[in-house]
CSV table of C-alpha atoms in Angstrom, one decimal:
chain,number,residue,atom,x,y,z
A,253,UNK,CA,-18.5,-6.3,4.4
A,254,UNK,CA,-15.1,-5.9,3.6
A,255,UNK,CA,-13.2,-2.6,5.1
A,256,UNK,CA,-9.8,-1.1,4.7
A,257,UNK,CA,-8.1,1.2,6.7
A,258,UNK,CA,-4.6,3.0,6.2
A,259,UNK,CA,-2.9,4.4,8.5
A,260,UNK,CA,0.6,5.7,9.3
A,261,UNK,CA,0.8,8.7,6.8
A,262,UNK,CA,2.6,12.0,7.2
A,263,UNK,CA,5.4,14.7,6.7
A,264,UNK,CA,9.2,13.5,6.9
A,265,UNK,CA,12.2,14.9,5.2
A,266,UNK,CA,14.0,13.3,2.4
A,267,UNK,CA,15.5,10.8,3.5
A,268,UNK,CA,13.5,9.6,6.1
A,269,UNK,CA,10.9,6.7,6.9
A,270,UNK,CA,7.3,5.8,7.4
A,271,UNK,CA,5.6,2.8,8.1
A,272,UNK,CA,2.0,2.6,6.7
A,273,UNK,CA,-0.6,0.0,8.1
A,274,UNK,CA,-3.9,-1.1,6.5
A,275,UNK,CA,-6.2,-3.1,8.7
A,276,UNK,CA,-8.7,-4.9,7.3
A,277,UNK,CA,-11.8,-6.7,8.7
A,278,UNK,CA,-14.2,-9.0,6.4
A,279,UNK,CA,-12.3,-10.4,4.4
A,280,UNK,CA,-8.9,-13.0,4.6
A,281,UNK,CA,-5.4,-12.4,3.5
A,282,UNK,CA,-5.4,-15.9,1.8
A,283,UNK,CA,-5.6,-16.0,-1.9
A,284,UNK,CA,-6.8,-12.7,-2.1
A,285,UNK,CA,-4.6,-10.2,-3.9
A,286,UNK,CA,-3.8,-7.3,-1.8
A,287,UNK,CA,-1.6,-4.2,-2.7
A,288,UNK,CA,-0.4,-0.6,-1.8
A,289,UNK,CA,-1.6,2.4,-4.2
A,290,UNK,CA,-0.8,5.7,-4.7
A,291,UNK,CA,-1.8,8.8,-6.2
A,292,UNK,CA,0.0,12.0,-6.6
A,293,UNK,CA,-1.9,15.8,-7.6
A,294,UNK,CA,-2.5,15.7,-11.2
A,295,UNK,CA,-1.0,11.9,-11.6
A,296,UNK,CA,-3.1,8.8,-12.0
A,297,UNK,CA,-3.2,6.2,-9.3
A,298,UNK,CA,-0.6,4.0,-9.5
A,299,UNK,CA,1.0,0.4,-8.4
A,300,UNK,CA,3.6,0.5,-5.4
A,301,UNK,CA,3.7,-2.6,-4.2
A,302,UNK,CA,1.6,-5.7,-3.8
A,303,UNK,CA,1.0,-9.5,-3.4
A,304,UNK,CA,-0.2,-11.8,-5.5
A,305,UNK,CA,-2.7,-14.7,-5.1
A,306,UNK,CA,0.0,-16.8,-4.8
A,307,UNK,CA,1.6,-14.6,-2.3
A,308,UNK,CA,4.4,-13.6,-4.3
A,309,UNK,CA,5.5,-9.7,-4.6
A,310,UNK,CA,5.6,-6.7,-7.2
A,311,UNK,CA,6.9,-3.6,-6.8
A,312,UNK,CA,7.3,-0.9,-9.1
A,313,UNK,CA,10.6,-0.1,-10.2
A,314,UNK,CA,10.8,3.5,-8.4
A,315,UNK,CA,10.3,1.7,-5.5
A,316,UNK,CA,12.3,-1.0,-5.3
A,317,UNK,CA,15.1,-1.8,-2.6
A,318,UNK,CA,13.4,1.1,-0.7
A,319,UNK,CA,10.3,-0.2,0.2
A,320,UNK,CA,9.1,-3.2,1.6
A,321,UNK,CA,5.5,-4.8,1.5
A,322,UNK,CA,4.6,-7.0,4.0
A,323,UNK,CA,1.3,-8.3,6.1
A,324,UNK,CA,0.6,-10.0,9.6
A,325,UNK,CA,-2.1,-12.6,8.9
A,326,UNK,CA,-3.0,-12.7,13.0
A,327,UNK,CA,-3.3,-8.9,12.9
A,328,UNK,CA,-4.9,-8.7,9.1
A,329,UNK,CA,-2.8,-6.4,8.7
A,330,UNK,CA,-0.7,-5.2,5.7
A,331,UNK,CA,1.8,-3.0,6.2
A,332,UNK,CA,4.2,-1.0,3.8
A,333,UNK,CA,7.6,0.0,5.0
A,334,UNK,CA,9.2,3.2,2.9
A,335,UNK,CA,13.2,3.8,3.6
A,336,UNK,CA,15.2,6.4,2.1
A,337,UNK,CA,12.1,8.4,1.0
A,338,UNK,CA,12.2,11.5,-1.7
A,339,UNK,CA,10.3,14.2,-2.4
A,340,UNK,CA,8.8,12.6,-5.8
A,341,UNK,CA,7.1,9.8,-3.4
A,342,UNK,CA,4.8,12.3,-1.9
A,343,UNK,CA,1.3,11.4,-2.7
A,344,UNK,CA,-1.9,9.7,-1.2
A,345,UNK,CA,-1.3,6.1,-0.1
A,346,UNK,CA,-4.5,3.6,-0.9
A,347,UNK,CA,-4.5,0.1,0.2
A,348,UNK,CA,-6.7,-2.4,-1.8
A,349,UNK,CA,-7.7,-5.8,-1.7
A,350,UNK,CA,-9.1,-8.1,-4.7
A,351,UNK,CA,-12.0,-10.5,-3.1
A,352,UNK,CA,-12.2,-14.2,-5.3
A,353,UNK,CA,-10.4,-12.1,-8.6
A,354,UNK,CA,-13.9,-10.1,-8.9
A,355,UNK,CA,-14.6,-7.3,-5.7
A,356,UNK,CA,-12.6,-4.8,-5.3
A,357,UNK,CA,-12.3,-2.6,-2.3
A,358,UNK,CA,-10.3,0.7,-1.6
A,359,UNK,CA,-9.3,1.9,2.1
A,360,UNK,CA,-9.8,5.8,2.5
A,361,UNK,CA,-6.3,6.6,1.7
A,362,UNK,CA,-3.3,8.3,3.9
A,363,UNK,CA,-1.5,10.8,2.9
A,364,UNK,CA,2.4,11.0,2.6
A,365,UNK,CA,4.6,13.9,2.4
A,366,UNK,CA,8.1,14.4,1.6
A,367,UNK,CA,10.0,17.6,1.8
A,368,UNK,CA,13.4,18.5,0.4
């Protein structure tokens, strides 16, 4: 069974940095597309930043040059680093994993707040 869990969330000022981890257990990094989520009060979820089958990267435009996506294969491990953060980034951080293009699995979310 596959699990995903975030971690790393919390309050900083503009500015600022967090690191977000999501550890997962059941299921391998390789081939697997595997991304960072977010969802902000009254907002849809959307796309931060992920990899793709192939291992290549998206990000989302806000987000780019500010954030970094990366994973430790040994630790299954993904990790999501956030520099320079701003107040519009505040939201609920989900980390999901696509299993063979068809399951799909969410970790509990983390929440990250930004103050001005």
């Amino acid at each position: 069974q596959v699990q995903l869990v975030e971690s790393g969330g919390g309050s900083v000022q503009a500015g600022g940095s967090l690191r977000l981890s999501c550890a997962a257990s059941g299921s391998s990094f390789n081939n697997n597309v595997m991304g960072w989520y977010r969802q902000a009060p009254g907002k849809q979820r959307e796309l931060v930043a992920e990899f793709t089958r192939s291992g290549s990267t998206n990000y989302v435009d806000s987000v780019k040059g500010r954030f970094t996506i990366s994973r430790d294969a040994t630790k299954n491990t993904m990790y999501l680093q956030m520099n320079s953060l701003k107040p519009e980034d505040t939201a609920v951080y989900y980390c999901k994993q696509v299993v063979a293009g068809l399951f799909v699995y969410w970790g509990q979310g983390t929440q990250v707040n930004v103050s001005s």
